[in-house]
Amino acid sequence: MNECIDPFIDDLGPEKVIHIYEPKSKLRAIVVIDNISLGPAIGGCRMACDVTVEEVFRLARAMTLKNALSSLPHGGAKSAIVADPGVENKEALIREFAQAIKTLTDYIPGPDMGTDEGSMAYILDEIGRAVGLPKVLGGIPLDTLGMTGYGVSIAGQIAAADLPLNLEGARMVVQGYGNVGKAAAKYLARLGVKLIAACDSKGGVHNPAGIGVEALTRAKESGVSVSASGLGAPVTLEEMLKIESDIFVPAARPDVFNEANQEVLKTRLVLEGANIPITHSAAKKMHERGILIVPDVIANCGGVITAATEYQHQSEQDAFDRVKTTVTENMQELLRRLVGEGLAPHDIALKMARERIAKAMTYRAHM
Ligand code: NAD
């Protein structure tokens, strides 16, 4: 390792880090194209006030690894528009962002926190390149179908069989009841899992007897926050992390658990719906405490597989089949290697992805 080089830089990337600032509209954005050895990079465009370059880079790297693990012909990237997703001129900002990335043809944006299918439609309209589009534009509506949450539930099913953990009545906490969280809750509830606590950014509810997933989703979709849904006793965001469960699904922000607070989590299985919700060192400690963590790059690849399926003009059913097959195969390899290699799950997932990227790089003459 050359210590003069920024610690973020390694043999994989990042290939490009771009800051965008348009003084007139006050558009501020960050794009990181991490690695394109497998093909043009697909990665979400998020909209948030508190996003940093470091965060975008780490998310881009997660996409490089996830796309490789998903056997997609795509590298990894990520972007962020630094603004409140509730901003009045959101469409204009997104259109301006699209124009700013027009020449970055190695980057294909998709939806992420704070953006949606409509946002991708504006980008497609501006530059002819985006995934995660509305159905009317040939898209496979991945958030409406809950494709990421579907993949999370497949990972949960295989992990539970391995632990073993009986899914019937297993207690689940979902931190971040948004696109990923509510879909994970829906598909896991179909397997018999009981939602006992959920939250959004305003707070949460706890009900040991069980929270109706459909009722909570209906409330959320009618604009009511989780804590105001009346479906359980109100809890703060901090209290949410301490509720004892069998399955914990982080589906909100990065770094929810770090070394300082990881010990509050009392669960048997973590399904990482969000990207990097647990820092590497905290995940290692949890692994040592006997918690099985399914890393983000394996658990939450349903969205990007669907996006790539859409990009290849294939069907909704193809997307469901591909998500199920990919998550199943990766989970089987992860669980096999967990026994054989004596490493924590994130280290094994990283090795699995790096092996695939390294193989792809041997076929590339110009990197
Ligand atoms: P979303 O905006 O639909 O949902 C996020 C939810 O988290 C919201 O309910 C929000 O209120 C809540 N939240 C925000 N800050 C919180 C906090 N501090 N504490 C508790 N809850 C909080 O976003 P999403 O699309 O569901 O994405 C969630 C995460 O999953 C992100 O990390 C995203 O990168 C990742 N992800 C999303 C997809 C996808 O298909 N949408 C795919 C892979 C990974």
Coordinates of N, CA and C in Angstrom, one line a residue, residues 138-314:
G138 N -41.4 1.7 -20.2 CA -40.7 0.4 -20.4 C -40.0 0.0 -19.2
G139 N -40.3 0.6 -18.1 CA -39.6 0.2 -16.8 C -40.2 -0.9 -16.1
I140 N -39.5 -1.6 -15.3 CA -40.0 -2.6 -14.4 C -40.0 -1.9 -13.1
P141 N -41.2 -1.6 -12.6 CA -41.3 -0.7 -11.4 C -40.8 -1.4 -10.1
L142 N -39.5 -1.3 -9.9 CA -38.8 -2.0 -8.9 C -39.3 -1.7 -7.5
D143 N -39.6 -0.4 -7.2 CA -40.1 -0.1 -5.9 C -41.5 -0.5 -5.7
T144 N -42.4 -0.3 -6.7 CA -43.8 -0.8 -6.6 C -43.8 -2.3 -6.3
L145 N -42.9 -3.0 -7.1 CA -42.9 -4.5 -6.9 C -42.1 -4.9 -5.6
G146 N -41.3 -3.9 -5.1 CA -40.6 -4.2 -3.9 C -39.4 -5.2 -4.2
M147 N -38.7 -5.1 -5.3 CA -37.8 -6.1 -5.7 C -36.6 -6.2 -4.8
T148 N -36.1 -5.1 -4.2 CA -35.0 -5.2 -3.2 C -35.5 -6.0 -2.0
G149 N -36.7 -5.6 -1.5 CA -37.2 -6.3 -0.3 C -37.5 -7.8 -0.6
Y150 N -37.8 -8.1 -1.9 CA -38.1 -9.5 -2.2 C -36.7 -10.2 -2.1
G151 N -35.7 -9.7 -2.6 CA -34.3 -10.3 -2.5 C -33.9 -10.5 -1.0
V152 N -34.2 -9.4 -0.2 CA -33.9 -9.5 1.2 C -34.7 -10.7 1.9
S153 N -35.9 -10.9 1.4 CA -36.7 -12.0 2.0 C -36.1 -13.4 1.6
I154 N -35.6 -13.5 0.4 CA -35.0 -14.7 -0.1 C -33.7 -15.0 0.7
A155 N -32.9 -14.0 1.0 CA -31.7 -14.1 1.8 C -32.1 -14.6 3.2
G156 N -33.2 -14.0 3.7 CA -33.7 -14.3 5.1 C -34.1 -15.8 5.1
Q157 N -34.8 -16.2 4.1 CA -35.3 -17.6 4.1 C -34.1 -18.6 4.1
I158 N -33.1 -18.3 3.3 CA -32.0 -19.3 3.3 C -31.2 -19.2 4.6
A159 N -31.0 -18.0 5.1 CA -30.2 -17.8 6.3 C -30.9 -18.5 7.5
A160 N -32.3 -18.3 7.5 CA -33.0 -18.9 8.6 C -32.9 -20.5 8.6
A161 N -33.0 -21.0 7.4 CA -32.9 -22.5 7.3 C -31.5 -23.0 7.8
D162 N -30.5 -22.2 7.6 CA -29.1 -22.5 8.0 C -28.9 -22.4 9.5
L163 N -29.6 -21.4 10.1 CA -29.2 -21.1 11.5 C -29.4 -22.2 12.5
P164 N -30.5 -22.9 12.7 CA -31.8 -22.7 12.1 C -32.7 -21.8 12.9
L165 N -33.6 -21.1 12.2 CA -34.5 -20.2 12.9 C -35.9 -20.4 12.2
N166 N -36.9 -20.8 13.0 CA -38.2 -21.0 12.5 C -38.8 -19.7 12.1
L167 N -39.2 -19.5 10.8 CA -39.7 -18.2 10.4 C -41.1 -17.9 10.9
E168 N -41.8 -19.0 11.2 CA -43.2 -18.9 11.6 C -43.2 -18.2 13.0
G169 N -43.7 -16.9 13.0 CA -43.7 -16.2 14.3 C -42.4 -15.5 14.7
A170 N -41.4 -15.7 13.9 CA -40.1 -15.0 14.2 C -40.3 -13.5 14.3
R171 N -39.7 -12.9 15.3 CA -39.9 -11.4 15.5 C -39.0 -10.6 14.7
M172 N -39.6 -9.6 14.0 CA -38.8 -8.8 13.0 C -38.9 -7.3 13.4
V173 N -37.8 -6.7 13.3 CA -37.7 -5.2 13.5 C -37.2 -4.6 12.2
V174 N -38.0 -3.6 11.6 CA -37.6 -3.0 10.4 C -37.2 -1.5 10.7
Q175 N -36.0 -1.2 10.5 CA -35.5 0.2 10.8 C -35.5 0.9 9.4
G176 N -36.5 1.8 9.2 CA -36.6 2.5 7.9 C -37.7 1.9 7.1
Y177 N -38.9 2.3 7.3 CA -40.1 1.7 6.6 C -40.3 2.5 5.3
G178 N -39.4 2.4 4.4 CA -39.5 3.0 3.1 C -39.6 2.0 2.0
N179 N -39.1 2.2 0.8 CA -39.3 1.3 -0.3 C -38.8 -0.1 0.1
V180 N -37.6 -0.1 0.6 CA -36.9 -1.4 0.9 C -37.6 -2.1 2.1
G181 N -37.7 -1.2 3.2 CA -38.2 -1.8 4.5 C -39.6 -2.4 4.4
K182 N -40.5 -1.6 3.7 CA -41.9 -2.1 3.7 C -42.0 -3.4 2.8
A183 N -41.2 -3.4 1.7 CA -41.2 -4.6 0.8 C -40.6 -5.8 1.5
A184 N -39.5 -5.6 2.3 CA -38.9 -6.7 3.0 C -39.9 -7.2 4.0
A185 N -40.6 -6.3 4.7 CA -41.6 -6.7 5.7 C -42.7 -7.5 5.0
K186 N -43.2 -7.0 3.8 CA -44.3 -7.7 3.1 C -43.9 -9.2 2.8
Y187 N -42.7 -9.3 2.1 CA -42.3 -10.6 1.7 C -41.9 -11.6 2.8
L188 N -41.3 -11.0 3.9 CA -41.0 -11.8 5.0 C -42.3 -12.2 5.8
A189 N -43.2 -11.3 5.9 CA -44.5 -11.6 6.5 C -45.2 -12.8 5.8
R190 N -45.1 -12.8 4.5 CA -45.7 -14.0 3.7 C -45.0 -15.3 4.1
L191 N -43.8 -15.2 4.7 CA -43.2 -16.5 5.1 C -43.5 -16.8 6.6
G192 N -44.3 -16.0 7.2 CA -44.7 -16.2 8.6 C -44.1 -15.3 9.6
V193 N -43.2 -14.5 9.2 CA -42.5 -13.6 10.1 C -43.4 -12.5 10.7
K194 N -43.2 -12.2 12.0 CA -44.1 -11.2 12.6 C -43.3 -9.9 12.8
L195 N -43.9 -8.8 12.2 CA -43.3 -7.5 12.4 C -43.7 -7.0 13.8
I196 N -42.6 -6.7 14.7 CA -43.0 -6.2 16.0 C -42.6 -4.8 16.2
A197 N -41.7 -4.2 15.3 CA -41.4 -2.8 15.4 C -40.9 -2.3 14.1
A198 N -41.2 -1.0 13.8 CA -40.8 -0.4 12.6 C -40.7 1.1 12.8
C199 N -39.9 1.8 12.0 CA -39.8 3.2 12.1 C -39.5 3.9 10.8
D200 N -39.8 5.2 10.7 CA -39.2 6.0 9.7 C -38.4 7.1 10.3
S201 N -38.0 8.1 9.6 CA -37.1 9.1 10.2 C -37.7 9.9 11.3
K202 N -39.1 9.9 11.5 CA -39.7 10.6 12.5 C -39.9 9.9 13.8
G203 N -39.7 8.5 13.8 CA -39.8 7.7 15.0 C -40.5 6.4 14.6
G204 N -40.8 5.6 15.7 CA -41.3 4.3 15.4 C -42.4 3.8 16.3
V205 N -42.9 2.6 16.0 CA -43.8 1.9 16.9 C -43.4 0.5 17.2
H206 N -43.8 0.1 18.4 CA -43.4 -1.3 18.9 C -44.7 -1.9 19.4
N207 N -44.9 -3.2 18.9 CA -46.0 -3.9 19.3 C -45.6 -5.4 19.3
P208 N -45.3 -6.0 20.5 CA -44.9 -7.4 20.6 C -45.9 -8.3 20.1
A209 N -47.2 -8.0 20.0 CA -48.2 -8.9 19.5 C -48.2 -8.9 18.0
G210 N -47.5 -8.0 17.4 CA -47.5 -7.9 15.9 C -48.1 -6.7 15.3
I211 N -47.5 -6.2 14.3 CA -48.0 -5.0 13.6 C -48.4 -5.5 12.2
G212 N -49.7 -5.1 11.8 CA -50.1 -5.5 10.5 C -49.3 -4.8 9.4
V213 N -48.6 -5.6 8.6 CA -47.7 -5.0 7.6 C -48.6 -4.2 6.5
E214 N -49.7 -4.8 6.1 CA -50.5 -4.1 5.1 C -51.1 -2.8 5.7
A215 N -51.5 -2.8 7.0 CA -52.1 -1.6 7.6 C -51.0 -0.5 7.7
L216 N -49.8 -0.9 8.1 CA -48.7 0.1 8.3 C -48.4 0.7 6.9
T217 N -48.3 -0.2 5.9 CA -48.0 0.3 4.6 C -49.1 1.3 4.0
R218 N -50.3 0.9 4.3 CA -51.4 1.8 3.9 C -51.3 3.1 4.6
A219 N -51.0 3.1 5.9 CA -50.9 4.4 6.6 C -49.7 5.2 6.0
K220 N -48.6 4.5 5.8 CA -47.4 5.3 5.2 C -47.8 5.9 3.9
E221 N -48.5 5.1 3.0 CA -48.7 5.5 1.7 C -49.8 6.6 1.7
S222 N -50.5 6.8 2.8 CA -51.5 7.9 2.8 C -50.9 9.1 3.5
G223 N -49.6 9.0 3.8 CA -48.9 10.2 4.3 C -48.7 10.3 5.8
V224 N -49.2 9.2 6.5 CA -49.1 9.2 7.9 C -47.7 8.6 8.3
S225 N -47.0 9.2 9.3 CA -45.7 8.7 9.7 C -45.9 7.4 10.5
V226 N -44.9 6.6 10.6 CA -45.0 5.3 11.3 C -45.4 5.6 12.8
S227 N -44.8 6.6 13.4 CA -45.1 6.8 14.8 C -46.5 7.3 15.1
A228 N -47.1 7.9 14.0 CA -48.5 8.4 14.1 C -49.5 7.4 13.6
S229 N -49.1 6.2 13.3 CA -50.0 5.2 12.7 C -50.9 4.6 13.7
G230 N -50.5 4.7 15.0 CA -51.4 4.1 16.1 C -51.3 2.6 16.1
L231 N -50.3 2.0 15.4 CA -50.3 0.5 15.3 C -49.4 -0.1 16.4
G232 N -48.9 0.7 17.3 CA -48.1 0.2 18.4 C -47.7 1.4 19.3
A233 N -46.9 1.1 20.3 CA -46.5 2.1 21.3 C -45.4 2.9 20.6
P234 N -45.4 4.2 20.6 CA -44.4 5.0 20.0 C -43.0 4.8 20.7
V235 N -42.0 4.7 19.8 CA -40.6 4.5 20.3 C -39.7 5.5 19.6
T236 N -38.6 5.9 20.2 CA -37.7 6.8 19.6 C -36.8 6.0 18.6
L237 N -36.0 6.7 17.8 CA -35.1 6.0 16.8 C -34.1 5.2 17.6
E238 N -33.6 5.8 18.7 CA -32.6 5.1 19.5 C -33.1 3.9 20.1
E239 N -34.4 4.0 20.7 CA -35.0 2.8 21.3 C -35.2 1.7 20.3
M240 N -35.5 2.0 19.1 CA -35.7 1.0 18.0 C -34.6 0.0 17.9
L241 N -33.4 0.6 18.0 CA -32.2 -0.3 17.8 C -32.0 -1.3 19.0
K242 N -32.7 -1.0 20.1 CA -32.5 -1.9 21.3 C -33.6 -2.9 21.4
I243 N -34.6 -2.9 20.6 CA -35.7 -3.9 20.7 C -35.2 -5.3 20.4
E244 N -35.4 -6.2 21.3 CA -35.0 -7.6 21.0 C -35.8 -8.2 19.9
S245 N -35.1 -8.9 19.0 CA -35.8 -9.5 17.9 C -35.1 -10.8 17.4
D246 N -35.7 -11.5 16.4 CA -35.0 -12.6 15.8 C -34.4 -12.1 14.5
I247 N -35.0 -11.2 13.8 CA -34.5 -10.7 12.6 C -34.5 -9.2 12.6
F248 N -33.4 -8.5 12.3 CA -33.4 -7.1 12.3 C -33.1 -6.7 10.8
V249 N -33.9 -5.8 10.3 CA -33.7 -5.3 8.9 C -33.4 -3.9 8.9
P250 N -32.1 -3.5 8.8 CA -31.8 -2.0 8.7 C -32.1 -1.6 7.2
A251 N -32.9 -0.7 7.1 CA -33.3 -0.3 5.7 C -33.4 1.2 5.6
A252 N -32.5 1.9 6.2 CA -32.5 3.4 6.2 C -31.2 4.0 5.7
R253 N -30.3 4.2 6.7 CA -29.1 5.0 6.4 C -27.8 4.2 6.6
P254 N -26.7 4.7 6.1 CA -25.4 4.0 6.5 C -25.0 4.2 7.9
D255 N -24.2 3.3 8.4 CA -23.5 3.5 9.7 C -24.5 3.6 10.9
V256 N -25.6 2.9 10.8 CA -26.5 3.0 12.0 C -25.9 2.3 13.2
F257 N -25.1 1.2 12.9 CA -24.4 0.6 14.0 C -22.9 0.8 13.8
N258 N -22.2 1.2 14.8 CA -20.7 1.3 14.8 C -20.2 0.6 16.0
E259 N -18.9 0.6 16.2 CA -18.3 -0.1 17.3 C -18.9 0.3 18.7
A260 N -19.2 1.6 18.7 CA -19.6 2.2 20.0 C -21.0 1.7 20.4
N261 N -21.9 1.5 19.4 CA -23.3 1.1 19.8 C -23.7 -0.3 19.4
Q262 N -22.8 -1.1 18.8 CA -23.2 -2.3 18.2 C -23.8 -3.3 19.3
E263 N -23.3 -3.1 20.5 CA -23.7 -4.1 21.5 C -25.2 -4.0 21.9
V264 N -25.8 -2.9 21.5 CA -27.2 -2.7 21.9 C -28.1 -3.7 21.0
L265 N -27.6 -4.1 19.9 CA -28.4 -4.9 19.0 C -28.6 -6.4 19.5
K266 N -29.8 -6.8 19.8 CA -30.0 -8.1 20.3 C -30.9 -8.8 19.3
T267 N -30.3 -9.6 18.5 CA -31.1 -10.3 17.4 C -30.2 -11.5 17.0
R268 N -30.8 -12.4 16.1 CA -30.1 -13.5 15.7 C -29.6 -13.4 14.2
L269 N -30.4 -12.6 13.5 CA -30.1 -12.5 12.0 C -30.3 -11.1 11.6
V270 N -29.3 -10.5 10.9 CA -29.4 -9.2 10.3 C -29.5 -9.3 8.8
L271 N -30.5 -8.7 8.2 CA -30.6 -8.7 6.7 C -30.4 -7.3 6.3
E272 N -29.2 -7.0 5.7 CA -28.9 -5.6 5.4 C -29.6 -5.1 4.2
G273 N -30.8 -4.5 4.4 CA -31.6 -3.9 3.3 C -30.9 -2.6 2.8
A274 N -30.4 -1.8 3.8 CA -29.8 -0.6 3.4 C -28.3 -0.9 3.0
N275 N -27.7 0.1 2.4 CA -26.3 -0.1 2.0 C -25.4 0.4 3.2
I276 N -24.4 -0.5 3.5 CA -23.5 -0.2 4.7 C -24.2 0.3 5.9
P277 N -25.2 -0.4 6.4 CA -25.8 0.1 7.7 C -25.0 -0.2 8.9
I278 N -24.0 -1.1 8.8 CA -23.2 -1.5 9.9 C -21.7 -1.3 9.5
T279 N -20.9 -0.6 10.3 CA -19.5 -0.4 9.9 C -18.8 -1.8 10.0
H280 N -17.7 -1.9 9.2 CA -17.0 -3.1 9.1 C -16.6 -3.7 10.5
S281 N -16.1 -2.8 11.3 CA -15.6 -3.3 12.6 C -16.7 -3.7 13.5
A282 N -17.9 -3.0 13.4 CA -19.0 -3.3 14.2 C -19.6 -4.7 13.8
A283 N -19.6 -4.9 12.5 CA -20.1 -6.2 11.9 C -19.3 -7.3 12.4
K284 N -18.0 -7.1 12.5 CA -17.1 -8.2 13.0 C -17.4 -8.5 14.4
K285 N -17.6 -7.5 15.2 CA -18.0 -7.7 16.6 C -19.3 -8.5 16.7
M286 N -20.3 -8.1 15.9 CA -21.6 -8.8 16.0 C -21.4 -10.2 15.6
H287 N -20.6 -10.5 14.5 CA -20.3 -11.8 14.1 C -19.7 -12.7 15.2
E288 N -18.8 -12.0 16.0 CA -18.2 -12.7 17.1 C -19.2 -13.0 18.2
R289 N -20.3 -12.1 18.3 CA -21.4 -12.4 19.3 C -22.4 -13.4 18.8
G290 N -22.1 -14.0 17.6 CA -23.0 -15.0 17.1 C -24.2 -14.6 16.3
I291 N -24.2 -13.3 15.9 CA -25.3 -12.8 15.0 C -24.9 -13.1 13.6
L292 N -25.8 -13.7 12.8 CA -25.5 -13.9 11.4 C -25.9 -12.7 10.6
I293 N -25.0 -12.0 10.0 CA -25.3 -10.8 9.2 C -25.2 -11.2 7.7
V294 N -26.3 -10.9 7.0 CA -26.2 -11.1 5.5 C -25.8 -9.7 4.9
P295 N -24.6 -9.6 4.4 CA -24.1 -8.3 3.9 C -25.0 -7.7 2.8
D296 N -25.0 -6.4 2.8 CA -25.8 -5.6 1.8 C -25.6 -6.1 0.4
V297 N -24.4 -6.4 0.0 CA -24.1 -6.7 -1.4 C -24.7 -8.0 -1.8
I298 N -25.1 -8.8 -0.8 CA -25.8 -10.1 -1.1 C -27.3 -9.9 -0.9
A299 N -27.7 -9.3 0.2 CA -29.1 -9.2 0.6 C -29.9 -8.2 -0.3
N300 N -29.3 -7.1 -0.7 CA -30.1 -6.0 -1.3 C -29.9 -5.8 -2.8
C301 N -29.5 -6.9 -3.5 CA -29.2 -6.8 -4.9 C -30.4 -6.8 -5.8
G302 N -31.6 -7.0 -5.2 CA -32.8 -7.2 -6.0 C -33.1 -6.0 -6.9
G303 N -32.8 -4.8 -6.4 CA -33.1 -3.6 -7.1 C -32.2 -3.5 -8.3
V304 N -31.0 -3.7 -8.2 CA -30.0 -3.5 -9.3 C -30.2 -4.6 -10.3
I305 N -30.5 -5.8 -9.9 CA -30.8 -6.9 -10.8 C -32.0 -6.5 -11.7
T306 N -33.0 -6.0 -11.0 CA -34.2 -5.6 -11.8 C -33.9 -4.5 -12.7
A307 N -33.1 -3.5 -12.3 CA -32.7 -2.4 -13.2 C -31.9 -2.9 -14.4
A308 N -31.0 -3.8 -14.2 CA -30.2 -4.4 -15.3 C -31.1 -5.2 -16.2
T309 N -32.1 -5.9 -15.6 CA -33.1 -6.7 -16.4 C -33.9 -5.7 -17.3
E310 N -34.3 -4.6 -16.7 CA -35.0 -3.6 -17.5 C -34.1 -3.0 -18.6
Y311 N -32.9 -2.8 -18.3 CA -32.0 -2.2 -19.3 C -31.8 -3.2 -20.5
Q312 N -31.9 -4.5 -20.2 CA -31.8 -5.5 -21.3 C -33.2 -5.8 -21.9
H313 N -34.2 -5.0 -21.6 CA -35.5 -5.1 -22.2 C -36.2 -6.5 -21.9
Q314 N -35.9 -7.0 -20.7 CA -36.5 -8.3 -20.3 C -37.7 -8.0 -19.4

